[in-house]
PDB file of C-alpha atoms and ligand atoms in Angstrom:
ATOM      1  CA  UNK A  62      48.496  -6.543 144.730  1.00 44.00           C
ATOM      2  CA  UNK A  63      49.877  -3.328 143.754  1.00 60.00           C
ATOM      3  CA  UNK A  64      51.657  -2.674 140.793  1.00 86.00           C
ATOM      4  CA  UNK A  65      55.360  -3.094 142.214  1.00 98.00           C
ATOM      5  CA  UNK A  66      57.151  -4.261 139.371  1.00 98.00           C
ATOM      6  CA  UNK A  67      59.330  -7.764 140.207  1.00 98.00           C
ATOM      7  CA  UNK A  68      62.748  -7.304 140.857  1.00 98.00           C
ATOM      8  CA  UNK A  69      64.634 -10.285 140.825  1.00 98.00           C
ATOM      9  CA  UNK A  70      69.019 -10.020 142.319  1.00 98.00           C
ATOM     10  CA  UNK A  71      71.732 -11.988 141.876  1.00 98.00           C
ATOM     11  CA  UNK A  72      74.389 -12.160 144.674  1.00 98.00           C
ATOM     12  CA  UNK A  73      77.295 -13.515 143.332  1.00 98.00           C
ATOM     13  CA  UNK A  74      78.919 -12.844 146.904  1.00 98.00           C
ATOM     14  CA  UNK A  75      82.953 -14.026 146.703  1.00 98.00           C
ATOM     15  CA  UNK A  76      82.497 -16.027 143.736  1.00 98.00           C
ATOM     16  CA  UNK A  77      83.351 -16.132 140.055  1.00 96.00           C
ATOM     17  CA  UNK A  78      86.954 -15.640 138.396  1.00 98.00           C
ATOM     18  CA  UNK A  79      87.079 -13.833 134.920  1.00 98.00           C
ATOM     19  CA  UNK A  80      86.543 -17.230 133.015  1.00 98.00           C
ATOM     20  CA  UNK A  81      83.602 -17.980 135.800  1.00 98.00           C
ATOM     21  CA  UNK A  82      81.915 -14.130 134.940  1.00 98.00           C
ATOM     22  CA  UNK A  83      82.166 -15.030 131.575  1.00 98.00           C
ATOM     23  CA  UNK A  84      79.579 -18.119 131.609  1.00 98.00           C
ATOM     24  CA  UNK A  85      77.398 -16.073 133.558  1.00 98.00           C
ATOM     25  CA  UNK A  86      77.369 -12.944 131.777  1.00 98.00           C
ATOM     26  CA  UNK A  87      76.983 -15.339 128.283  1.00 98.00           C
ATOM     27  CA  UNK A  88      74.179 -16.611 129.860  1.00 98.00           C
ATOM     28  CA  UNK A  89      72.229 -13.566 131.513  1.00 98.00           C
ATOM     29  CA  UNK A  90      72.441 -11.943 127.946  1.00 98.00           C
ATOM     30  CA  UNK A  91      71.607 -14.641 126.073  1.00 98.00           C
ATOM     31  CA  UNK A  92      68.367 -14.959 128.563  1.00 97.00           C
ATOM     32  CA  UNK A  93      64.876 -14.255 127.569  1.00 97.00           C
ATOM     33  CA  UNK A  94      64.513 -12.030 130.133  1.00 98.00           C
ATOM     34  CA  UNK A  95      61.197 -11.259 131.151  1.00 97.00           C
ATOM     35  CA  UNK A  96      60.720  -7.684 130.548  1.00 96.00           C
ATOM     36  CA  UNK A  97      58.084  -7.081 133.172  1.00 97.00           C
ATOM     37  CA  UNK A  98      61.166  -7.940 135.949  1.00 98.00           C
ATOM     38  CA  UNK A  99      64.073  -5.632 137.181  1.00 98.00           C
ATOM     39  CA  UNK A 100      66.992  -8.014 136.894  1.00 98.00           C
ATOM     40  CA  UNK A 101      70.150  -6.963 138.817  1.00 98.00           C
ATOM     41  CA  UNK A 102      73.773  -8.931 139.068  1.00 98.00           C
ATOM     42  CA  UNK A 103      76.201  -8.286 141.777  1.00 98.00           C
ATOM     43  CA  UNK A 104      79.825  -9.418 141.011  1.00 98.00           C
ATOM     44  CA  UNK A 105      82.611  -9.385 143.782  1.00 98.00           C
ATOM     45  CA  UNK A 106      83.695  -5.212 143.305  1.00 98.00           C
ATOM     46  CA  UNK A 107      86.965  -6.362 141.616  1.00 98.00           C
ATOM     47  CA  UNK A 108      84.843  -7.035 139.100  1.00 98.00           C
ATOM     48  CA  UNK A 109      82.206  -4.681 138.774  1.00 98.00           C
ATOM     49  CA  UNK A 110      83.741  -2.794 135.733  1.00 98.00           C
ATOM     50  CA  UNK A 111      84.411  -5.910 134.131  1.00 98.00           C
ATOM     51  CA  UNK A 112      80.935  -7.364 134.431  1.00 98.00           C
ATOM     52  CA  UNK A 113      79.391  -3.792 133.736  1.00 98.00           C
ATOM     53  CA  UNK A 114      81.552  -3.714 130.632  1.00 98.00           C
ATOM     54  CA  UNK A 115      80.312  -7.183 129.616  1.00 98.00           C
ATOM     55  CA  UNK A 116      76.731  -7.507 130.274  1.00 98.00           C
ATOM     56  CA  UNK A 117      73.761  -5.843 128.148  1.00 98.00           C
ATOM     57  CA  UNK A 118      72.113  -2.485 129.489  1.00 98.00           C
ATOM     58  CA  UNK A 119      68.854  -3.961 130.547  1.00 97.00           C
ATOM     59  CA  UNK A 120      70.712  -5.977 133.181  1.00 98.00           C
ATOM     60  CA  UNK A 121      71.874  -3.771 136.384  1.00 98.00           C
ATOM     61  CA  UNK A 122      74.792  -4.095 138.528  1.00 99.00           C
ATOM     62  CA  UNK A 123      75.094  -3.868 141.994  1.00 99.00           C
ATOM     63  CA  UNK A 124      78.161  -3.568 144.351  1.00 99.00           C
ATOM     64  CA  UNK A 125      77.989  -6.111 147.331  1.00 98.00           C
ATOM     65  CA  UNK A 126      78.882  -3.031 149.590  1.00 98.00           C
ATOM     66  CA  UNK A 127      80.130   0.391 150.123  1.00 98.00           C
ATOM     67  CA  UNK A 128      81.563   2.898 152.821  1.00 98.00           C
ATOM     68  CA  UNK A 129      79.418   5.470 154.398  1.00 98.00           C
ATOM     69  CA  UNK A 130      81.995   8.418 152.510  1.00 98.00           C
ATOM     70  CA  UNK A 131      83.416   9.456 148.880  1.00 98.00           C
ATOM     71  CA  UNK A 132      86.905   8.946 149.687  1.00 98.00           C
ATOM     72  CA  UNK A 133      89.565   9.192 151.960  1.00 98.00           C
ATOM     73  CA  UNK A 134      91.420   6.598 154.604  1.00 98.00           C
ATOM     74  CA  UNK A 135      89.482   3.744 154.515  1.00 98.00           C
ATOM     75  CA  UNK A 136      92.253   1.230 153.137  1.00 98.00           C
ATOM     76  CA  UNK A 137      89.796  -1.942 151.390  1.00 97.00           C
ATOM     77  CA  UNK A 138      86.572  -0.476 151.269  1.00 98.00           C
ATOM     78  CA  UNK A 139      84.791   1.524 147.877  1.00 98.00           C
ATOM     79  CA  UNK A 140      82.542   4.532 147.821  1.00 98.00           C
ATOM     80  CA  UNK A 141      79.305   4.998 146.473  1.00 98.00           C
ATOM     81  CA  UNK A 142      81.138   7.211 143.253  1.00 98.00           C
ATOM     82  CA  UNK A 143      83.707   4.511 142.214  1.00 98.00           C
ATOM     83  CA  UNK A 144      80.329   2.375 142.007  1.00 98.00           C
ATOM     84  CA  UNK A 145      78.888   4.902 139.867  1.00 98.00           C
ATOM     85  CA  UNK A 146      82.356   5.642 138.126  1.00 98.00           C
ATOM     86  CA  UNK A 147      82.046   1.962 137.108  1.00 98.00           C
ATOM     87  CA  UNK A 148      78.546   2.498 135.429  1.00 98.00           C
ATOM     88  CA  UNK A 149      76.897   0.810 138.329  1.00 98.00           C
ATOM     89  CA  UNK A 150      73.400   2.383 139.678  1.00 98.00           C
ATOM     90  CA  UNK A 151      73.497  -0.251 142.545  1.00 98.00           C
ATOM     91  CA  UNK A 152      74.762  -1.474 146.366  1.00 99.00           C
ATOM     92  CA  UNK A 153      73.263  -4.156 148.428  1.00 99.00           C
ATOM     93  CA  UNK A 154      73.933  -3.029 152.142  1.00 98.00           C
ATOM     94  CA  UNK A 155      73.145  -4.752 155.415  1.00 98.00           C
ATOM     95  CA  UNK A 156      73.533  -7.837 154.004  1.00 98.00           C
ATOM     96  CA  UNK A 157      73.849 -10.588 156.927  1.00 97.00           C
ATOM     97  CA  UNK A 158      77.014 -11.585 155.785  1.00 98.00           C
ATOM     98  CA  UNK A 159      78.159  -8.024 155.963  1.00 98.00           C
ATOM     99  CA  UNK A 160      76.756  -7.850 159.824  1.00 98.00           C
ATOM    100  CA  UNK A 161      77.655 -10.964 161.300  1.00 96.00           C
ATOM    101  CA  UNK A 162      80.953 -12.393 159.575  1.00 97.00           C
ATOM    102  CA  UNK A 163      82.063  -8.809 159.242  1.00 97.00           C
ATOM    103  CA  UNK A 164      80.678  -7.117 162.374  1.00 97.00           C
ATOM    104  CA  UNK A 165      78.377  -4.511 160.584  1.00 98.00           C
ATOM    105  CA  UNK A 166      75.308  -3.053 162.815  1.00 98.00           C
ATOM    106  CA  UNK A 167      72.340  -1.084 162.318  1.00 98.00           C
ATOM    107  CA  UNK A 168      73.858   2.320 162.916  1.00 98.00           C
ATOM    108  CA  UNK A 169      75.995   1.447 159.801  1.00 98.00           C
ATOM    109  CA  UNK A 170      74.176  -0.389 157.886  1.00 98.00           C
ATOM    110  CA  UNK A 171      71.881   2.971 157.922  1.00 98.00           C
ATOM    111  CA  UNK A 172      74.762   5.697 157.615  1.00 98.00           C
ATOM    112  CA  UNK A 173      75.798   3.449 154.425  1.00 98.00           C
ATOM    113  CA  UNK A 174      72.262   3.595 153.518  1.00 98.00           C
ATOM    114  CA  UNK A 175      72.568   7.454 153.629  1.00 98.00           C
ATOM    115  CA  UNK A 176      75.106   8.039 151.689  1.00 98.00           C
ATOM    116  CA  UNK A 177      74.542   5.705 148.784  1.00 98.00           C
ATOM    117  CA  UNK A 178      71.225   7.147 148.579  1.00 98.00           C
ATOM    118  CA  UNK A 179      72.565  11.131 148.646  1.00 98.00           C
ATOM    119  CA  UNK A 180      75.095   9.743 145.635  1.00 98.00           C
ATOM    120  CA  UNK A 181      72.016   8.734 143.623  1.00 98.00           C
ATOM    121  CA  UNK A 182      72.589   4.768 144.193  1.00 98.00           C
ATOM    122  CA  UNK A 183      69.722   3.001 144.459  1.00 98.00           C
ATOM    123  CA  UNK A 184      70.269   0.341 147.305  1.00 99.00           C
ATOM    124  CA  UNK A 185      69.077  -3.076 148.385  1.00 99.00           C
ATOM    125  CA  UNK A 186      68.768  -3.276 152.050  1.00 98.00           C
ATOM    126  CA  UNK A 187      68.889  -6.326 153.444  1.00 98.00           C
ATOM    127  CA  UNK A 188      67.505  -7.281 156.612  1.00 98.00           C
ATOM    128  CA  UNK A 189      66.394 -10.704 158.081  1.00 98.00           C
ATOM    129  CA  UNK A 190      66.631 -12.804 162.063  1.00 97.00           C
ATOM    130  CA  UNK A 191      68.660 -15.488 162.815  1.00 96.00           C
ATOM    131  CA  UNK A 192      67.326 -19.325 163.615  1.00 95.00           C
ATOM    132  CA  UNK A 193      67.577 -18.628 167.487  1.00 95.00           C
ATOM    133  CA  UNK A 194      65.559 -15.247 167.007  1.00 96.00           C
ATOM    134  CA  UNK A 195      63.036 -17.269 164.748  1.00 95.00           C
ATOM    135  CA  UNK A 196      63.016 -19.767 167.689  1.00 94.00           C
ATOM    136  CA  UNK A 197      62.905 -17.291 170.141  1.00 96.00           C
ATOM    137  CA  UNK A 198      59.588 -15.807 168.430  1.00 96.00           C
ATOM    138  CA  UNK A 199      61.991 -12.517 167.501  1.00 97.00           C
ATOM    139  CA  UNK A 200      61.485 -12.426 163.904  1.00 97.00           C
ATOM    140  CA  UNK A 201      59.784  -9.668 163.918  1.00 98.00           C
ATOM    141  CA  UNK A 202      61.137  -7.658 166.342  1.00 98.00           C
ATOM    142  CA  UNK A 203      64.495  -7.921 164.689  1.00 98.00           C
ATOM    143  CA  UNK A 204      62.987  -7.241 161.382  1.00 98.00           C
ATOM    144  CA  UNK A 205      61.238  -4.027 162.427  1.00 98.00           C
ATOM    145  CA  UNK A 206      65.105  -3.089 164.496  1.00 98.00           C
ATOM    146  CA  UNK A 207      66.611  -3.552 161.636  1.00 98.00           C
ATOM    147  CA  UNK A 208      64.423  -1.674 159.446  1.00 98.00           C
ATOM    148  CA  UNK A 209      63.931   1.624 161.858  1.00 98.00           C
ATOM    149  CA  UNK A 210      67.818   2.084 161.175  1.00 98.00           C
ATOM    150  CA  UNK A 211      67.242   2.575 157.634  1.00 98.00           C
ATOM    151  CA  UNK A 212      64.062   4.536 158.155  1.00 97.00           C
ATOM    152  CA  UNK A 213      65.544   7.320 159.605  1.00 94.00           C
ATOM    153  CA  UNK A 214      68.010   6.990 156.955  1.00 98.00           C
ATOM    154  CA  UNK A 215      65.707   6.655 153.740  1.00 98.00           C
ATOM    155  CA  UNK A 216      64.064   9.869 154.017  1.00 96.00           C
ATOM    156  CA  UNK A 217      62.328  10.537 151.016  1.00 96.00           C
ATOM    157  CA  UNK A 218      64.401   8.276 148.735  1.00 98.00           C
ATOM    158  CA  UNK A 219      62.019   5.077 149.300  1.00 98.00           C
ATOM    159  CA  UNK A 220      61.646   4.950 145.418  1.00 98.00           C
ATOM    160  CA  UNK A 221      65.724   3.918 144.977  1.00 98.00           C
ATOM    161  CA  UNK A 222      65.144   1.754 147.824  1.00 98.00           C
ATOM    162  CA  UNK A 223      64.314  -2.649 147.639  1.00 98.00           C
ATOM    163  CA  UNK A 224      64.023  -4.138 151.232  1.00 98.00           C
ATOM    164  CA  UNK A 225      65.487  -8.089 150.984  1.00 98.00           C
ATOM    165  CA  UNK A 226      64.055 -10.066 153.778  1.00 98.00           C
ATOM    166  CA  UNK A 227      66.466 -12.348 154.169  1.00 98.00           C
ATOM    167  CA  UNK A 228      66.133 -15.206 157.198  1.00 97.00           C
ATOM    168  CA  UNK A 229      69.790 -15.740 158.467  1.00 95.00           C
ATOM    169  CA  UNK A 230      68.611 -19.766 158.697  1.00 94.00           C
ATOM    170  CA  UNK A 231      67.941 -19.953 154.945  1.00 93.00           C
ATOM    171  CA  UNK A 232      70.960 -18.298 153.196  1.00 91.00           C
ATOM    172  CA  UNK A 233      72.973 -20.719 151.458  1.00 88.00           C
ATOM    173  CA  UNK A 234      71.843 -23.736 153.856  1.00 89.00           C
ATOM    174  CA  UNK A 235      69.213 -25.321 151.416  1.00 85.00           C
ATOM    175  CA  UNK A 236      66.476 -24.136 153.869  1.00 85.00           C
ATOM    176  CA  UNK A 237      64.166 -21.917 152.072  1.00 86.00           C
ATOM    177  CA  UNK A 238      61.537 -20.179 154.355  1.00 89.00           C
ATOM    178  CA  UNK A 239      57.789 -21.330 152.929  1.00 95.00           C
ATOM    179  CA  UNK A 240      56.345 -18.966 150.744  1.00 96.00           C
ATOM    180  CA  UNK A 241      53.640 -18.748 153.774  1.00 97.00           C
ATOM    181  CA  UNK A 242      56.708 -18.064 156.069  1.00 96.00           C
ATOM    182  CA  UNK A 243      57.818 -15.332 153.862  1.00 97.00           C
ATOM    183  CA  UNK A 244      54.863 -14.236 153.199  1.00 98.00           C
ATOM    184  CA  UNK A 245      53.389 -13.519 156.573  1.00 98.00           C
ATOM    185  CA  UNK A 246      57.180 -11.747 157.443  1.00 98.00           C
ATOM    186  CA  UNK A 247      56.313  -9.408 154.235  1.00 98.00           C
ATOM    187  CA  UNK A 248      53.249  -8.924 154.656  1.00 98.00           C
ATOM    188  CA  UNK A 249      53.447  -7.602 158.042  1.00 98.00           C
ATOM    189  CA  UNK A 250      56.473  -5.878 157.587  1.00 98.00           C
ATOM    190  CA  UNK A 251      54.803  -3.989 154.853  1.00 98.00           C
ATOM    191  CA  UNK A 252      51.381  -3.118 156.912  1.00 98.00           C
ATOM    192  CA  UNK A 253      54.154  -1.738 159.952  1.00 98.00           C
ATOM    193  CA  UNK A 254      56.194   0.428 157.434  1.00 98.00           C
ATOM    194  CA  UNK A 255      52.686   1.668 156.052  1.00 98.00           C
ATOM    195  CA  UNK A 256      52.206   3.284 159.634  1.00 98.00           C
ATOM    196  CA  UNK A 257      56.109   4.131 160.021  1.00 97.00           C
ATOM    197  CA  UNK A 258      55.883   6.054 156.700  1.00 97.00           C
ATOM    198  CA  UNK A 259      53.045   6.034 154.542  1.00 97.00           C
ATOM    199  CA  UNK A 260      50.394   3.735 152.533  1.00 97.00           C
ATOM    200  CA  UNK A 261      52.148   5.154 149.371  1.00 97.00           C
ATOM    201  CA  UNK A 262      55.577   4.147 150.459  1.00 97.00           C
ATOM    202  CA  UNK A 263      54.368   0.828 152.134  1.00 98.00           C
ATOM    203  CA  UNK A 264      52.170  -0.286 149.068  1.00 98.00           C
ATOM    204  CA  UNK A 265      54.897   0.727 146.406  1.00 98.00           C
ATOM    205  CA  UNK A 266      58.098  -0.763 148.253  1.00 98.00           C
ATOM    206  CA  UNK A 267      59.035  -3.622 146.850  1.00 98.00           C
ATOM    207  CA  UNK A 268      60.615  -6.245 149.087  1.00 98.00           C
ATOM    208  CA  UNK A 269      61.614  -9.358 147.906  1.00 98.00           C
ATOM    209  CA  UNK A 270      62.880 -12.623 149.686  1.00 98.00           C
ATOM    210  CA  UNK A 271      66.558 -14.030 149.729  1.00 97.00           C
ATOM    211  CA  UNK A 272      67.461 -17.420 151.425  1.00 97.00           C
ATOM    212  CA  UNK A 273      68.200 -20.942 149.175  1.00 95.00           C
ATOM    213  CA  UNK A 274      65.860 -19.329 146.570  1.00 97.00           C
ATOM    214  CA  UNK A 275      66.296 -21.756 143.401  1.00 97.00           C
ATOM    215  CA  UNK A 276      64.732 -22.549 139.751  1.00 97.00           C
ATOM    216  CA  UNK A 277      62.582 -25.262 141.781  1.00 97.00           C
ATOM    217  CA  UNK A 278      60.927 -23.299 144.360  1.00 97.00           C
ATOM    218  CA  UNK A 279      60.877 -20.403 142.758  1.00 98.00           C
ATOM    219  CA  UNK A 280      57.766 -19.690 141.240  1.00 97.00           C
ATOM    220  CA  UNK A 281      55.863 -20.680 144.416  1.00 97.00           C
ATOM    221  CA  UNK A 282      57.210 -18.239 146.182  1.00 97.00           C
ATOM    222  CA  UNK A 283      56.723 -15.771 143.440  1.00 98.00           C
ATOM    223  CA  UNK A 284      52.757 -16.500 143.529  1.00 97.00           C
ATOM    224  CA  UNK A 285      53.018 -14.585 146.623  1.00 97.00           C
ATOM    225  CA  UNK A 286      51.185 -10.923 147.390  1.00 97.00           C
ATOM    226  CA  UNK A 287      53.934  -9.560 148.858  1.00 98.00           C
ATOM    227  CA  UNK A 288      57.052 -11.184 147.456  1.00 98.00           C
ATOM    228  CA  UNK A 289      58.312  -8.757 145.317  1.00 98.00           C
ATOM    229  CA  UNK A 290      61.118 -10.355 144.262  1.00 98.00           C
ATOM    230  CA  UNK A 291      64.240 -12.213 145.093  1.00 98.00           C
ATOM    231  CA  UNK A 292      67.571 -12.000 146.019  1.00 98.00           C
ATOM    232  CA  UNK A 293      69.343 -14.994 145.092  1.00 98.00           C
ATOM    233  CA  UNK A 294      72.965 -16.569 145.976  1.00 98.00           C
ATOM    234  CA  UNK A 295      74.373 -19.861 144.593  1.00 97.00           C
ATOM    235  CA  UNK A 296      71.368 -19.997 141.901  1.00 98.00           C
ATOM    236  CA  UNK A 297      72.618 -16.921 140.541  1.00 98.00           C
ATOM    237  CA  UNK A 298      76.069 -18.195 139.537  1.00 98.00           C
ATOM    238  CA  UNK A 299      74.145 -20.991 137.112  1.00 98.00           C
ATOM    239  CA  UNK A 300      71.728 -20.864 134.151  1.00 98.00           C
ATOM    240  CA  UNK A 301      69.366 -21.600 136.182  1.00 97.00           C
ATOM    241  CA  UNK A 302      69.361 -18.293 137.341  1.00 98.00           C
ATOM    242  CA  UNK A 303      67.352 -17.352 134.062  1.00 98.00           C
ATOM    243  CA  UNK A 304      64.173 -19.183 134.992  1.00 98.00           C
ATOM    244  CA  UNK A 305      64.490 -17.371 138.615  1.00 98.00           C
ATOM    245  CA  UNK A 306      64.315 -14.150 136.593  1.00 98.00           C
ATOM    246  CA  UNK A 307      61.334 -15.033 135.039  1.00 98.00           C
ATOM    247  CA  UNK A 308      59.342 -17.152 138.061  1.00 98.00           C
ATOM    248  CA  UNK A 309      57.137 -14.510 137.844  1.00 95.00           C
ATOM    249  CA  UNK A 310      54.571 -15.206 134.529  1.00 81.00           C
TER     250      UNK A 310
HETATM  251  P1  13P B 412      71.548 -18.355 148.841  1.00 84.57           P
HETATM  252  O1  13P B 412      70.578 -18.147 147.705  1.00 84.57           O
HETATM  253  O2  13P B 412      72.833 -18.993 148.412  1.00 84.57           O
HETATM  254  O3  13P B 412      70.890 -19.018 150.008  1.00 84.57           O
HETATM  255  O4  13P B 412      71.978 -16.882 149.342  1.00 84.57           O
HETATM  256  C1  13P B 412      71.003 -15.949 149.577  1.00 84.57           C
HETATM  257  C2  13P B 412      71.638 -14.637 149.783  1.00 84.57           C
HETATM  258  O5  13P B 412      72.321 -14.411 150.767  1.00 84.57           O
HETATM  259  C3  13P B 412      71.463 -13.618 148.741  1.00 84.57           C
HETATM  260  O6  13P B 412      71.952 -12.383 149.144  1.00 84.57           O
END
């Protein structure tokens, strides 16, 4: 195992009302927070300067999005310096929520990438298949797809970068992919990015696994070579979230 430090995201997604963000935040900085862990929240972006206001400095925030520019026509959409204006240091992009409810593809998802990235964000990319693709023995076919878009995109920048394997069949469904099942998707992911970049980049890259990730499975998964990480959903609204942060011992 290298010495990728764990990184462990919460996706609040379109959750949590002021009163809501209260509990949590009361709860994330009450912890213990393992120390050895990058711990990132990522409220709804109404609420990004409200959470960043609230929560202690050892605790990041992440937008669930940006645009691919600093400003301009783009009526309901942010950019990557009202994140920053906010005191935030981080976007999640490509999530599968982003590409299939809202239509979002690879070219995108990638020119997003860019631009965070040339702001100074630091940016989880999210990439993952769908059940049919699983079924269809896609996984990683899709995977690798989705990840030559940001690639091209990354540059030299892989050091702001966390890649979230996420399996379209295990977000918010109760599914969670085995840790072998994740596993074998990092793992190999992480051996065909070594020869699409570089050992260094491959081996230091952390990428961590979202998908019904919760306080009971949690440390399982964690045991894991290549699971980096997590990027959690519904468990990150509740205290359980705490014990996610610190699966790893
Ligand atoms: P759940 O943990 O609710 O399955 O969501 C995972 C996810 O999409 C995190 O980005």
């Amino acid at each position: 195992m290298g010495d990728r430090k764990f990184f462990v995201g919460g996706n609040w997604k379109m959750n949590g009302l002021k009163p809501d963000i209260d509990e949590i935040v009361a709860f994330m900085n009450a912890g213990p927070l393992n120390e050895n862990t990058d711990v990132v929240v990522s409220p709804p972006a109404i609420y990004l300067d409200y959470a960043r206001q609230k929560l202690n400095a050892n605790i990041g925030v992440a937008a669930q999005n940006c645009y691919k520019a600093g400003k301009g026509a783009f009526t309901g959409d942010i950019s990557p310096e009202m994140i920053k204006d906010c005191g935030c240091e981080w976007v999640i992009l490509g999530h599968s929520e982003r590409r299939n409810v809202f239509g979002e593809n690879d070219e995108l998802v990638g020119a997003k990438t860019k631009y965070a990235l040339s702001q100074g964000l630091s940016v989880i990319a999210c990439i993952g298949e769908k059940l049919e693709e699983r079924e269809a023995d896609q996984t990683m076919d899709v995977v690798q797809r989705q990840t030559t878009a940001l690639i091209e995109n990354i540059g030299d920048n892989w050091g702001k970068v966390v890649l979230a394997y996420e399996p379209v069949w295990a977000i918010g469904t109760g599914k969670t992919a085995t840790p072998d099942q994740a596993q074998e998707v990092h793992q190999k992911l992480r051996a065909w990015l070594a020869g699409k970049t570089s050992d260094t980049v491959a081996q230091s890259l952390r990428i961590i696994y979202g998908g019904s990730v919760n306080a009971g499975n949690c440390k399982d998964l964690a045991q894991k070579e290549d699971i980096d990480g997590f990027l959690v959903g519904g468990a990150s609204l509740k205290p359980d979230f705490v014990k996610i942060v610190n699966a790893k011992e």
